[in-house]
Coordinates of C-alpha atoms in Angstrom, one line a residue:
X1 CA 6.6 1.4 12.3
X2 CA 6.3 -1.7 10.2
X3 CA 9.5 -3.2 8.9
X4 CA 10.1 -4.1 5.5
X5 CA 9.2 -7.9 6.3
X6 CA 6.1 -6.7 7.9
X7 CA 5.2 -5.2 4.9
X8 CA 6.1 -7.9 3.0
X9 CA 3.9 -10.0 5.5
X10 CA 1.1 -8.0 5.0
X11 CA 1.1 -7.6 1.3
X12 CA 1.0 -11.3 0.7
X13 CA -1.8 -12.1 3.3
X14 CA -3.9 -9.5 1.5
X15 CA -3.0 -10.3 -2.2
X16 CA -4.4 -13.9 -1.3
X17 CA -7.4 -12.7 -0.4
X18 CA -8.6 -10.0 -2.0
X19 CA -7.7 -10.9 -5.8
X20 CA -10.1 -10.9 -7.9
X21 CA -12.6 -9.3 -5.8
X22 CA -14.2 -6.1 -6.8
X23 CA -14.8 -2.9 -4.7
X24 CA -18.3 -2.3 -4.6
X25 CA -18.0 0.9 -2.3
X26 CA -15.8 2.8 -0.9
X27 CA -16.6 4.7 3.0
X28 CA -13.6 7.5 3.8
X29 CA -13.6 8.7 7.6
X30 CA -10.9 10.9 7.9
X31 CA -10.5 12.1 4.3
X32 CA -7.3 14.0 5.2
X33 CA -5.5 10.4 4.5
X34 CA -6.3 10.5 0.6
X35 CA -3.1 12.9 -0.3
X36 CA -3.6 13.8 -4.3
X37 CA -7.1 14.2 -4.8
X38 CA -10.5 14.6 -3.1
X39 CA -12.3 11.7 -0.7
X40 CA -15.1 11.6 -3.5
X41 CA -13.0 11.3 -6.3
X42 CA -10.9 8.7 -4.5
X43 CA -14.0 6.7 -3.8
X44 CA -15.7 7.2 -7.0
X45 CA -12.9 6.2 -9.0
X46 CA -12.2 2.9 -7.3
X47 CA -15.6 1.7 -6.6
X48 CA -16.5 -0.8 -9.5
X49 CA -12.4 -1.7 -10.1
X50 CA -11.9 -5.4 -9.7
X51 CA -8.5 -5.3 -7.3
X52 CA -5.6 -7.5 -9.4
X53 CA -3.3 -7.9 -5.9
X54 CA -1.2 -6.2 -3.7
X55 CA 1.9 -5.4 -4.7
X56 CA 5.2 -3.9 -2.4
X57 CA 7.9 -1.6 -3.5
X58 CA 9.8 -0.5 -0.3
X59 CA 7.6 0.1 2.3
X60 CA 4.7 1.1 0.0
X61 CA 1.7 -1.2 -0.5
X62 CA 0.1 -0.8 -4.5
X63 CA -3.5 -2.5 -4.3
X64 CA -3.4 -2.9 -8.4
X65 CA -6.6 -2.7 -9.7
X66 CA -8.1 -3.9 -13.4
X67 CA -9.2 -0.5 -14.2
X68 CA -7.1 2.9 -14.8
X69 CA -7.1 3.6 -11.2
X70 CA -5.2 1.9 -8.8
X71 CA -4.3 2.9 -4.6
X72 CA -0.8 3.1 -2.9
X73 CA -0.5 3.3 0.6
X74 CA 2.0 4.1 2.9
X75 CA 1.4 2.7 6.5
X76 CA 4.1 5.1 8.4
X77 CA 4.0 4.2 12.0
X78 CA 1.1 2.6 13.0
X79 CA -1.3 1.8 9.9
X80 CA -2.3 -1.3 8.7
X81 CA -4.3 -2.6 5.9
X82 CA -7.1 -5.3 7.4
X83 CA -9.0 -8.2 5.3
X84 CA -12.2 -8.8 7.5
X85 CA -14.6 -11.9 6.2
X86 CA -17.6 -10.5 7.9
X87 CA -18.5 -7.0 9.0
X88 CA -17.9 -6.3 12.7
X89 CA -14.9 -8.5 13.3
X90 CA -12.4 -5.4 13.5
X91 CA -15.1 -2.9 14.7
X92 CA -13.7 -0.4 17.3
X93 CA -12.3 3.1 16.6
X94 CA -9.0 3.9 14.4
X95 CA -10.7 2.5 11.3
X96 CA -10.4 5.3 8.8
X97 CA -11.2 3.9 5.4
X98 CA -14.0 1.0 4.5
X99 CA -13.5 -0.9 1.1
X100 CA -16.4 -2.9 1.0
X101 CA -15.8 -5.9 -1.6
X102 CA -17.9 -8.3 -3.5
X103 CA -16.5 -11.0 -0.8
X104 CA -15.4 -9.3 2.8
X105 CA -13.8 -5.4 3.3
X106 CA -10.4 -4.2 3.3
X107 CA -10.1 -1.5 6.3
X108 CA -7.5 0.9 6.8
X109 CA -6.9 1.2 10.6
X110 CA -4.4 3.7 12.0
X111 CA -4.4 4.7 15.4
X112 CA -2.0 7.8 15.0
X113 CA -3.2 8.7 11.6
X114 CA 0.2 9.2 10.0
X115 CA -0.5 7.1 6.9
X116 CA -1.3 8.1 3.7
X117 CA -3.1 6.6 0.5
X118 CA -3.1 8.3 -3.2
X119 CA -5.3 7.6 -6.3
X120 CA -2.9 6.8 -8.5
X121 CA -3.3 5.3 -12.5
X122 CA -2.8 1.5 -12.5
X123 CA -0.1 1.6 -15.2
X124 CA 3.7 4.0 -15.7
X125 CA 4.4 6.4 -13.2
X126 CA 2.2 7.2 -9.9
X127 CA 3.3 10.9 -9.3
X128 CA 4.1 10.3 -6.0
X129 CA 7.5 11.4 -5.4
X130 CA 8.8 8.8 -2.7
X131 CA 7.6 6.3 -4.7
X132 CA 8.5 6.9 -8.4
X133 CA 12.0 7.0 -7.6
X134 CA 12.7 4.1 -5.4
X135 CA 15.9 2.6 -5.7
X136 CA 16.7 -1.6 -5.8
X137 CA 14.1 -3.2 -3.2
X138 CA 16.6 -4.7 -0.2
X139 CA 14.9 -8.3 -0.4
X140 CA 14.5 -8.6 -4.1
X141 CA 16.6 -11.4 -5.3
X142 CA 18.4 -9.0 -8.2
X143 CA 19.7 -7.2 -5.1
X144 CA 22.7 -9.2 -4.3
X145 CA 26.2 -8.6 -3.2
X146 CA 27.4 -7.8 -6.3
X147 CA 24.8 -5.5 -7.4
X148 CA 25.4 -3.7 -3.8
X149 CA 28.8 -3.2 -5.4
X150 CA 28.2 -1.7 -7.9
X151 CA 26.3 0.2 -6.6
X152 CA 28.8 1.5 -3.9
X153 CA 32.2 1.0 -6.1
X154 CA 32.5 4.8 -6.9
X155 CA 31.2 6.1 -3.6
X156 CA 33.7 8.3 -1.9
X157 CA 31.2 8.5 1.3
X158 CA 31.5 6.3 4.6
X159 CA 28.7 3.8 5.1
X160 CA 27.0 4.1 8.0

């Protein structure tokens, strides 16, 4: 499973290189990935947004787009999120979900497929209930010693 550096890894190789692109189409493989709608809506909600970057809250990825609609996904154990400059260069099996953009495609690959993605609005609360109520991220600077006190100062339960 990737780690929260991973993550963080991954999320700032994409951002560079997919800002500002748009999604011209959208191909879905295994449409039992998209969790809170249908393949077609997914795709036909996204295709024409211009992505704004890639964002990370835990272990969640948020590819913000300019439009209403944004995606989040969730990598579990063995997804990742691909940015291939020309078709082919990641072709083999595992590759569930084909963003094609105005430069390149984003490709969701997961050999196990334990990931998940969700349609989600681009702006307030995504309705998706592991990620709405997140607490402080671990590597965000705000989350320092003192703010892990706080936190923990009228906790009566061991830490593990």
């Amino acid at each position: 499973m990737p780690e929260l550096p991973e993550v963080e890894t991954i999320r700032a190789f994409l951002d560079e290189r997919v800002r500002g692109k748009t999604i011209t189409a959208v191909e879905i493989g295994l449409p039992r990935l998209i969790k809170n709608t249908t393949a077609d809506r997914f795709a036909a909600a996204l295709t024409g947004q211009t992505l704004e970057g890639v964002e990370r809250r835990g272990k969640y990825l948020f590819v913000r787009c300019r439009g209403p609609w944004s995606f989040l996904v969730h990598l579990r154990m063995t997804g990742s999120l691909l940015y291939e400059e020309k078709p082919g260069q990641y072709a083999g099996r595992a590759i569930h979900l084909i963003f094609t953009l105005s430069e390149g495609r984003l490709l969701y690959r997961d050999i196990r497929t334990l990931g998940c993605l969700w349609l989600v609005p681009s702006e307030g609360a995504t309705g998706v209930k592991g990620y709405d109520n997140l607490g402080p991220d671990a590597i965000s600077p705000d989350f320092t010693t003192d703010r892990l006190y706080d936190l923990l100062k009228g906790c009566r339960r061991p830490v593990k």
